[in-house]
PDB file of C-alpha atoms in Angstrom:
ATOM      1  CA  UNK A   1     138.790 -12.020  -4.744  1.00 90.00           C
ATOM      2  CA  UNK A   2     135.149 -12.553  -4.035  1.00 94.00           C
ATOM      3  CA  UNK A   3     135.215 -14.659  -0.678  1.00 94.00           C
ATOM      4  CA  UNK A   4     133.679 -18.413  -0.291  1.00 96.00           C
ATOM      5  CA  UNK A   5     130.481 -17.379   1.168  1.00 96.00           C
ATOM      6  CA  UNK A   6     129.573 -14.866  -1.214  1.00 96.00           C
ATOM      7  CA  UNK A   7     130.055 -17.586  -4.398  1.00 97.00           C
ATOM      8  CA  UNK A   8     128.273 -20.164  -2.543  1.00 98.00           C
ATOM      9  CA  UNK A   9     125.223 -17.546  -2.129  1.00 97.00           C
ATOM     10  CA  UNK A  10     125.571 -16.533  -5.824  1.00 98.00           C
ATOM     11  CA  UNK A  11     125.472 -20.112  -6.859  1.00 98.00           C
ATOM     12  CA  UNK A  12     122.618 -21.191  -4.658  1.00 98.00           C
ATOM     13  CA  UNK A  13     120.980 -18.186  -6.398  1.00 98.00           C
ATOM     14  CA  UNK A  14     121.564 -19.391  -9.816  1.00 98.00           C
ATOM     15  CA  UNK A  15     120.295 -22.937  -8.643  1.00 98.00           C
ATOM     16  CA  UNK A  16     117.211 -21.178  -7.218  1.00 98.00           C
ATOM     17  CA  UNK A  17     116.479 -19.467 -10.519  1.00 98.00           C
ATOM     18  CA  UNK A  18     116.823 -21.958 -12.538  1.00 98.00           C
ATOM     19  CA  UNK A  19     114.647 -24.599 -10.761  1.00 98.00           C
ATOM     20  CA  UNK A  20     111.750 -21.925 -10.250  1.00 97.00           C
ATOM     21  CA  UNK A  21     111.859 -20.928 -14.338  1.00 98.00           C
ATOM     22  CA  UNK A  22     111.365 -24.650 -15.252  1.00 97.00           C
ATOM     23  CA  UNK A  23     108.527 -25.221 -12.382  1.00 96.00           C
ATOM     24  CA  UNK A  24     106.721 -22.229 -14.143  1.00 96.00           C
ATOM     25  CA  UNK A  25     107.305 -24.266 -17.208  1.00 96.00           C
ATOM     26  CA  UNK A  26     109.739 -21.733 -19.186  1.00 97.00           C
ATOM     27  CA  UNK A  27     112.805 -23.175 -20.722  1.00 97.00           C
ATOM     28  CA  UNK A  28     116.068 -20.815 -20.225  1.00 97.00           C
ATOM     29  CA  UNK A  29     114.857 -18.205 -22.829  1.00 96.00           C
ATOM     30  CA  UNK A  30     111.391 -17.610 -20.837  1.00 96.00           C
ATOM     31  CA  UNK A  31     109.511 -19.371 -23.719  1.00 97.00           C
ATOM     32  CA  UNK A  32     106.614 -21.857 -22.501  1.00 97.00           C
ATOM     33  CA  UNK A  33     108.278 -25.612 -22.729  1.00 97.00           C
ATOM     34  CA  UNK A  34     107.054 -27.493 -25.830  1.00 95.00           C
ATOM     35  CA  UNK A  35     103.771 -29.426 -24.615  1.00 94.00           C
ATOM     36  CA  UNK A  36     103.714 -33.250 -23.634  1.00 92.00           C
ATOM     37  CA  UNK A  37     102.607 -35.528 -26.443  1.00 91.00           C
ATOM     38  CA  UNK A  38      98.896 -36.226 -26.717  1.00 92.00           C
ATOM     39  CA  UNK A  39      99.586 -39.929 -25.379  1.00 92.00           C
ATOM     40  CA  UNK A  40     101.881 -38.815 -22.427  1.00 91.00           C
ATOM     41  CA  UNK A  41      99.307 -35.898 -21.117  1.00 92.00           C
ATOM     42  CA  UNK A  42      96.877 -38.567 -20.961  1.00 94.00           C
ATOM     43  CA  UNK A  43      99.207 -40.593 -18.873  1.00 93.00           C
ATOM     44  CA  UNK A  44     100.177 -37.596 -16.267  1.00 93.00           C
ATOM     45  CA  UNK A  45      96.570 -36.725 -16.005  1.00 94.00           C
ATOM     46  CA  UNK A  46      95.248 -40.154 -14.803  1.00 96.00           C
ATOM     47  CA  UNK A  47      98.641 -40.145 -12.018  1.00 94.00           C
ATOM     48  CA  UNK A  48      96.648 -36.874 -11.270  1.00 94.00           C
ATOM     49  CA  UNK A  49     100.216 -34.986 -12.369  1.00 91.00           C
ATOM     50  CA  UNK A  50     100.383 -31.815 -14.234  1.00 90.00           C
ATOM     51  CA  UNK A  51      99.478 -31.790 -17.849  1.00 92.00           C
ATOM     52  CA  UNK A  52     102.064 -28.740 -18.539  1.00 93.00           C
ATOM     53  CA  UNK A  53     105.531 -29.481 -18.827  1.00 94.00           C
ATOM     54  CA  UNK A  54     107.323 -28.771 -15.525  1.00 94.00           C
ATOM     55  CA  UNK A  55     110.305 -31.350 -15.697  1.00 94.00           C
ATOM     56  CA  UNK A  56     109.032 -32.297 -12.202  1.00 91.00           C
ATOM     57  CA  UNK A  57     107.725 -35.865 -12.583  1.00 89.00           C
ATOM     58  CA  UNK A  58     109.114 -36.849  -9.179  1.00 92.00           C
ATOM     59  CA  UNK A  59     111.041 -33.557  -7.952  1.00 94.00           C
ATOM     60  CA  UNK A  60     114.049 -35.439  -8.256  1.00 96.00           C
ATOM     61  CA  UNK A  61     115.889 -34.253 -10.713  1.00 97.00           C
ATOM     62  CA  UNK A  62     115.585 -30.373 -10.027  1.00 97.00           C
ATOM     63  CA  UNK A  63     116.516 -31.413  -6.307  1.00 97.00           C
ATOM     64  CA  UNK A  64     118.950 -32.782  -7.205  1.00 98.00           C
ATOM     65  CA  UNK A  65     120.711 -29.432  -8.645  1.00 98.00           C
ATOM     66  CA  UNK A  66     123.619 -27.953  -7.137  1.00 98.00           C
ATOM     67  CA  UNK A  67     126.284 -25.408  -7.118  1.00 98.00           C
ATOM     68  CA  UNK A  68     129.732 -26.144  -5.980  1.00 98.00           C
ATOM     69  CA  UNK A  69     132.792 -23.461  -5.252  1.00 98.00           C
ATOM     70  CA  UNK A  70     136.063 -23.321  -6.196  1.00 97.00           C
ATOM     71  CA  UNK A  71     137.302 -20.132  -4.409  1.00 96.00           C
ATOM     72  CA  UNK A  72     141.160 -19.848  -5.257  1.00 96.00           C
ATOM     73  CA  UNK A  73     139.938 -19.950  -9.142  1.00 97.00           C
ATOM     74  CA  UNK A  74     136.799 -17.548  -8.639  1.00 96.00           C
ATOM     75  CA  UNK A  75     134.499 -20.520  -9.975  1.00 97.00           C
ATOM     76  CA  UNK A  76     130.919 -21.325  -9.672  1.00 98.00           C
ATOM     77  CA  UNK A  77     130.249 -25.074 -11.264  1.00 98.00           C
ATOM     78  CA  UNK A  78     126.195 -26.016 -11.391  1.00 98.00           C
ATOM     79  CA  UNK A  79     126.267 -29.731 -11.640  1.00 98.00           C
ATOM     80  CA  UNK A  80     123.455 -32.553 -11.101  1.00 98.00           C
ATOM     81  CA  UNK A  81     124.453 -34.535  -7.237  1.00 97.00           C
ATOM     82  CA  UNK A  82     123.086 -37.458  -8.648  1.00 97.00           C
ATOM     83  CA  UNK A  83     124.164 -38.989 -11.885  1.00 97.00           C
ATOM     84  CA  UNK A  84     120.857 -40.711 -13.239  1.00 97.00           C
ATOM     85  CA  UNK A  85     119.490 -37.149 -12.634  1.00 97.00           C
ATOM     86  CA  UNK A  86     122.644 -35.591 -14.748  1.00 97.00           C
ATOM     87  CA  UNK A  87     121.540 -38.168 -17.388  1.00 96.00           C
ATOM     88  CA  UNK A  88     117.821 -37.080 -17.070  1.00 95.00           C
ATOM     89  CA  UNK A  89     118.791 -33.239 -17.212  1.00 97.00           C
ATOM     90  CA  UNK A  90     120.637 -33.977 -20.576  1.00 97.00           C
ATOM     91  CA  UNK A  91     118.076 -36.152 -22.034  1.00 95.00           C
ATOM     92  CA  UNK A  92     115.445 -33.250 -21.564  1.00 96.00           C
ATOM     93  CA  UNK A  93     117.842 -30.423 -22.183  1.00 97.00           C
ATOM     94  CA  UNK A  94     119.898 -31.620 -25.197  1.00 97.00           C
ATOM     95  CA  UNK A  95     119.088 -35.032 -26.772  1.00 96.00           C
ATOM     96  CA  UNK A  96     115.258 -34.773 -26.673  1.00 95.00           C
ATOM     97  CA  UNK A  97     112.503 -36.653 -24.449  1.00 89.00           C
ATOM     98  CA  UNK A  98     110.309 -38.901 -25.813  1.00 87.00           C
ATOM     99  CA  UNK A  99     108.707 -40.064 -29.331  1.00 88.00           C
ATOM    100  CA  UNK A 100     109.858 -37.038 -30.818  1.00 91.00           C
ATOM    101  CA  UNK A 101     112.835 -36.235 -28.702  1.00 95.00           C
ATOM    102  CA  UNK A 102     111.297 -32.929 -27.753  1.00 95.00           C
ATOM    103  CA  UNK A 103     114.158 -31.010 -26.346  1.00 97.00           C
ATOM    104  CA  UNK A 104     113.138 -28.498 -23.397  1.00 97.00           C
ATOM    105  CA  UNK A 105     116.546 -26.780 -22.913  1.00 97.00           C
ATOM    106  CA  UNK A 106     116.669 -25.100 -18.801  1.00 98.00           C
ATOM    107  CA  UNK A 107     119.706 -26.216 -17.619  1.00 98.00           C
ATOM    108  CA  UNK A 108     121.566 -22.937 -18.945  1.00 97.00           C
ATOM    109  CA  UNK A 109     121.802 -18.967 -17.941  1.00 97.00           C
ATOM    110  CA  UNK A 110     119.768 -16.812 -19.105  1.00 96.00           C
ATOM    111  CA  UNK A 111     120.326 -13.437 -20.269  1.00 96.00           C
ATOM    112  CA  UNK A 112     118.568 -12.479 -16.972  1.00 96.00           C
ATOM    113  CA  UNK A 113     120.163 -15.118 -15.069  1.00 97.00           C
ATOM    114  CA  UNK A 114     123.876 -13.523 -16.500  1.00 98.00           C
ATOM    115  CA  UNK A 115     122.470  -9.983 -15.474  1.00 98.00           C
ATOM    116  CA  UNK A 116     122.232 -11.389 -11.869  1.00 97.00           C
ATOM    117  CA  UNK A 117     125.152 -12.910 -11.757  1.00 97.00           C
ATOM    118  CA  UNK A 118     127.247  -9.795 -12.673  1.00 97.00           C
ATOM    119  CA  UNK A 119     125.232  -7.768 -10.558  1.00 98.00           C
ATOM    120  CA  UNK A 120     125.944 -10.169  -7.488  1.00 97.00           C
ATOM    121  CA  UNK A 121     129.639 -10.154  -8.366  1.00 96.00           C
ATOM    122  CA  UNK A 122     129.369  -6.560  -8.470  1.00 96.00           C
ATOM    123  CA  UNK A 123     127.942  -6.179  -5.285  1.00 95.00           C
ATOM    124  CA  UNK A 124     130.063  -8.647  -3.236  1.00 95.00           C
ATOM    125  CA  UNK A 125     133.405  -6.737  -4.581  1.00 94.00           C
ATOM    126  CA  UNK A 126     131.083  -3.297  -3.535  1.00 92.00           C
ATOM    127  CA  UNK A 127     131.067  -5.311   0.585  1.00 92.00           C
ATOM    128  CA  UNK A 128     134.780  -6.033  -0.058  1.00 91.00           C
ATOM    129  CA  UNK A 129     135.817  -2.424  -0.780  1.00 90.00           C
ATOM    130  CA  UNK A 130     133.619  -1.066   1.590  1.00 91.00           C
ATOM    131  CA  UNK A 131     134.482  -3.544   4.450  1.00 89.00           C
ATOM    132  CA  UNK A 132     138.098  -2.325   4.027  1.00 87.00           C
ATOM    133  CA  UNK A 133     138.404   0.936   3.388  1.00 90.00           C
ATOM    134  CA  UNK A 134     134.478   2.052   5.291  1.00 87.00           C
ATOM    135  CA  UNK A 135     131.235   2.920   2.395  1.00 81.00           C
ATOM    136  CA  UNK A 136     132.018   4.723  -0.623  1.00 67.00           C
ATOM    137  CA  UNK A 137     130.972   8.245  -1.252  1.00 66.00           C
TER     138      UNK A 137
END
């Protein structure tokens, strides 16, 4: 079993990537977000707020990511602490934002997100071997 400490460090990993690809503006495949409407850049320019998709109107919402632990089932669970931000997150990343319900999908893994996931698994079940029975040849 991989202990607490290393799934809570995996999962605030996860939540780290994830909330730095959509401030760069990439959705979960590393593709540039859709842009804003014509109507809304206009809008976020005059608040003096980026004019390229971010999902960051107020910060809220990413900050509002978090992983939680289950240890005795070996589970990571990324969830939103705050539910109008859950209901933001699935407006944006399933049922479309605005006019034309432009969806910008982030809140998933990516294939690179998966990679470090395993890899971090992989490593903490390395420390556990090696922590009981000393480093491996």
């Amino acid at each position: 079993m991989v202990p607490k400490e290393a799934l809570e460090r995996i999962g605030a990993g996860l939540v780290k990537r994830i909330k730095e690809r959509t401030r760069s503006g990439a959705d979960v495949d590393g593709q540039a977000f859709e842009p804003y409407s014509k109507d809304y850049g206009k809008k976020r320019k005059k608040e003096n707020k980026p004019t390229t998709p971010d999902l960051t109107y107020t910060g809220a919402m990413l900050n509002s990511l978090k992983a939680k632990v289950d240890e005795e089932r070996q589970m990571i669970t990324l969830y939103f602490g705050n539910p109008a931000d859950a209901a933001k997150a699935r407006y944006h990343n399933e049922e479309g934002a605005g006019k034309n319900k432009t969806v910008r999908k982030f809140f998933a893994l990516s294939y690179l997100d998966k990679n470090y996931l395993r890899d971090a698994i992989a490593e903490a079940k390395i420390k556990i071997t090696e922590d009981k029975f000393g480093k491996l040849a």
